[in-house]
Amino acid sequence: MKQRLRPSVTEPVVLMFSRSQVEACNVDAPLQLLRRLTEDRQTAIDSCGRISLVVDGYNDDPRELFEVPQVRAYIGRLDQAWPYWFFFLPQVDGSIKLLESCLCDTIEVVPGVTSIDFGQLERSLARHFIAMHRLRKELDLPEEICEEVAEGIIGMFRNAAVEKIEGDEYR
């Protein structure tokens, strides 16, 4: 039996932000591309779950991307102008985590383990789900696709959540 993979895996579209773009907080070029994704129904459907976010130029920086103020400001500015991420970001890479960790207060608890401010995350998730719902109505997108996307994102966050760690071992 041949395994069928989703386009997000077989044909991803990488939206790469250079360090110079980030430091200048120049969101014009990516916004042009992102806005084209929401111009019509078929383009949106064809791009569903395929747009991976990559920030280039910080590989030698020891900080996580969410710890770089310029990256946080850049992602925040993009998000204010275009909130439709959830329909377009894949659930198979770190794009959604990058987005939300830059939009919310986030700390690295131990290497590789982050903690995001829960109240801010709830508001951000609600904003992005509302935007996806609005996009669904505006472009008459299939409800079943939007429900599948929403269930996947909710599942991602449920699977990533851990109970509050008590004790001194992570302070």
XYZ file of C-alpha atoms in Angstrom, residues 99-159:
61
model
C 4.363 32.060 15.888
C 2.780 31.615 19.291
C 6.042 31.704 21.257
C 6.879 35.056 19.636
C 3.419 36.502 20.268
C 3.213 35.454 23.920
C 5.583 35.808 26.863
C 7.701 32.675 26.597
C 10.637 31.370 28.590
C 12.898 28.400 28.173
C 12.487 26.319 31.336
C 15.248 23.858 30.471
C 16.976 23.414 27.105
C 14.322 22.405 24.585
C 11.391 22.972 26.962
C 9.475 26.230 26.848
C 6.725 27.730 28.929
C 4.244 30.129 27.314
C 2.068 32.512 29.328
C -1.233 30.623 29.336
C -3.540 33.664 29.414
C -1.759 35.285 26.497
C -1.751 31.990 24.603
C -5.507 31.580 25.099
C -6.129 35.072 23.691
C -3.780 34.503 20.767
C -5.311 31.133 19.916
C -8.812 32.622 20.086
C -7.779 35.477 17.789
C -6.318 33.072 15.240
C -9.314 30.721 15.356
C -11.678 33.688 14.910
C -9.608 34.851 11.925
C -9.772 31.376 10.389
C -13.551 31.309 10.892
C -13.870 34.753 9.267
C -11.730 33.580 6.336
C -13.885 30.465 5.974
C -16.988 32.632 5.670
C -15.406 35.228 3.352
C -14.010 32.631 0.916
C -16.676 29.957 1.445
C -13.993 27.463 2.475
C -15.077 23.891 3.204
C -16.161 23.655 6.826
C -14.708 20.141 7.165
C -11.217 21.386 6.243
C -11.404 24.180 8.820
C -12.670 21.756 11.468
C -9.830 19.347 10.705
C -7.291 22.178 10.957
C -8.782 23.382 14.258
C -8.851 19.879 15.752
C -5.227 19.340 14.739
C -4.066 22.583 16.313
C -6.002 21.956 19.508
C -4.501 18.470 19.638
C -1.005 19.877 19.133
C -1.364 22.167 22.127
C -2.988 19.486 24.269
C -0.147 17.085 23.491
